[in-house]
Amino acid sequence: VSTTRNPDPAFIDRLRELAGPHGLLDAPEDVAPYLVDHRRLHHGRTPCVLRPDTTERVAAILAACHEARCAVVPVGGNTSYCGGPTPDASGTQVVLSLARLDRIRSVDAADFQLVAEAGCTLRQVQEVADSADRLFPLSLGSEGSCQIGGNLSTNAGGTAVLRYGMARDLVLGLEVVLPDGRVLDQLKGLRKDNTGYDLKHLFIGAEGTLGVITAVRCKLFPRPVTLETAFVAVRDPLAAVALLERLREVTGDAVSTFELVPRIALEMVLRHIERAADPLDRAYPWYALIEVSTSRDDPGLREVLMATLSEAIEREEVADAALAASGPQRDAFWRLRETIPEAQRHEGASIKHDVSVAPRRMPEFIREGTELALRLAPGARVVAYGHLGDGNVHFNLSQPPAGDREAFESLAPQIHRAMHDLVARYDGSFSAEHGIGQLKVGELERYEDPVALDVMRAIKHALDPHGIMNPGKVLRSNPG
Ligand code: MLT
Ligand code: ZN
């Protein structure tokens, strides 16, 4: 039995007061966007959406909800792939949007850091860093709308992980409101600080189940000055892995992006995305989008890249390659990669897997996974693409072109099971960068080590004894 309760009208009035002017939405048209997730897989209800504009207001709201046993669902830019910020269907969970906490509190270029409030969009953080002649390297397709608090709450990945790490690696400190309303200030941001448990890491990737991140001290880097981008036809994923290894060695570890793109994904992009053009003269089965970069002016980098590609052509690991000759051409190459999810949406239903295995085992995994998927869904189209450099591909299936959407979608549970069992055999992860949300709670229970699950439940109970924080996400609200 859930410990949370249905908030009565008097309590909603109290929340309205605590959220401050313009801090509570309850008109159906205002609330509607918060009731469905980005992929439109999950639908819920809520009595209201709270939009406080300060940490103090967030703290007051959580203290009141803790006392009243009212469930709270935090939301950032609502771009999750797993339904993390969508309330359940009970209509008793209030939604807490961080969008109005959107100030940059400080920028310290000399110390390579800045402090952003949770509701700043990722792009806003990138732009502020850029104007201080610094780089905030987290980069992903939804960066114009996702928020930094959500990026941390889900430990987002993206296309620069190979060089700079996941969101978790890009944080020096956090400010978090605990479920009982106390503010945990871990914003000091020292590079070295071994004073007990490193608490910030509990909240990163917790998807709002342990508290609400309200501000982030972000790690900055020197801005890339020399940037070379190549769109390369690789023989197969095995050749791609070999090329990546070689490039890391010869460039002084300057590879910042290494993304795998199969022909079928490029074709979808060419079909559906305006102004998309194939950079190469003829079709090849596999491609890699590669970027190498350094923070100094280094004309030699382009030469090293070209020489390495030529050697790979001699070894028949690479068939052809185009190097971006200008900024707009670079952007065009990037668009071919970043619009794959959008292009795939135009191809009907898809069944998605966000998996990781050791990069050297990825070629074998893709081969075996493809055979398995096609046995279970004959005629489906396998679109396995993404972050090969991180050992993470989005192993997605698109429905057969002329097939029935519902019939294909009904295969999803069976295909997920088979693919995730395969991932487990490869000692991989069934959720590399998209998290658990509500979509993969059962998968976590099935595949996670029982000892790890026990520890997670103990932490959840210690911090959120009444279970008010984002119930039913990551962990089931009523285990057993
Ligand atoms: C990507 O890398 O494009 C995203 O993570 C989205 C996806 O799963 O397709
Ligand atoms: Zn991705």
Short mmCIF file of N, CA and C and ligand atoms in Angstrom, two decimals, residues 81 337 341 352 385 387 394 396 433-434, ligand 1:
data_model
loop_
_atom_site.label_atom_id
_atom_site.label_comp_id
_atom_site.label_asym_id
_atom_site.label_seq_id
_atom_site.Cartn_x
_atom_site.Cartn_y
_atom_site.Cartn_z
N TYR A 81 13.44 9.48 -22.31
CA TYR A 81 12.99 8.37 -23.15
C TYR A 81 12.30 7.28 -22.32
N ARG A 337 23.65 12.82 -38.24
CA ARG A 337 23.64 11.94 -37.07
C ARG A 337 22.52 12.32 -36.09
N PRO A 341 16.93 10.02 -34.71
CA PRO A 341 15.69 9.69 -33.98
C PRO A 341 14.45 10.30 -34.63
N LYS A 352 12.79 0.21 -29.16
CA LYS A 352 14.13 0.75 -28.92
C LYS A 352 14.87 0.03 -27.80
N TYR A 385 22.64 2.26 -34.13
CA TYR A 385 23.48 3.43 -34.38
C TYR A 385 23.89 4.05 -33.06
N HIS A 387 26.70 5.67 -30.17
CA HIS A 387 27.95 6.06 -29.51
C HIS A 387 28.92 4.88 -29.42
N HIS A 394 22.16 2.54 -29.89
CA HIS A 394 20.69 2.50 -29.81
C HIS A 394 20.26 1.43 -30.79
N ASN A 396 17.71 -0.07 -32.32
CA ASN A 396 16.29 0.18 -32.54
C ASN A 396 15.78 -0.63 -33.72
N GLU A 433 22.33 5.00 -21.27
CA GLU A 433 22.32 6.45 -21.03
C GLU A 433 20.93 7.04 -20.87
N HIS A 434 19.88 6.25 -21.05
CA HIS A 434 18.52 6.81 -20.97
C HIS A 434 17.85 6.59 -19.62
C1 MLT B 1 20.60 9.58 -29.58
O1 MLT B 1 21.74 9.25 -29.33
O2 MLT B 1 20.24 9.95 -30.70
C2 MLT B 1 19.61 9.56 -28.47
O3 MLT B 1 20.11 9.02 -27.32
C3 MLT B 1 18.25 9.15 -28.84
C4 MLT B 1 17.92 7.74 -29.28
O4 MLT B 1 17.86 6.77 -28.51
O5 MLT B 1 17.55 7.52 -30.41
#
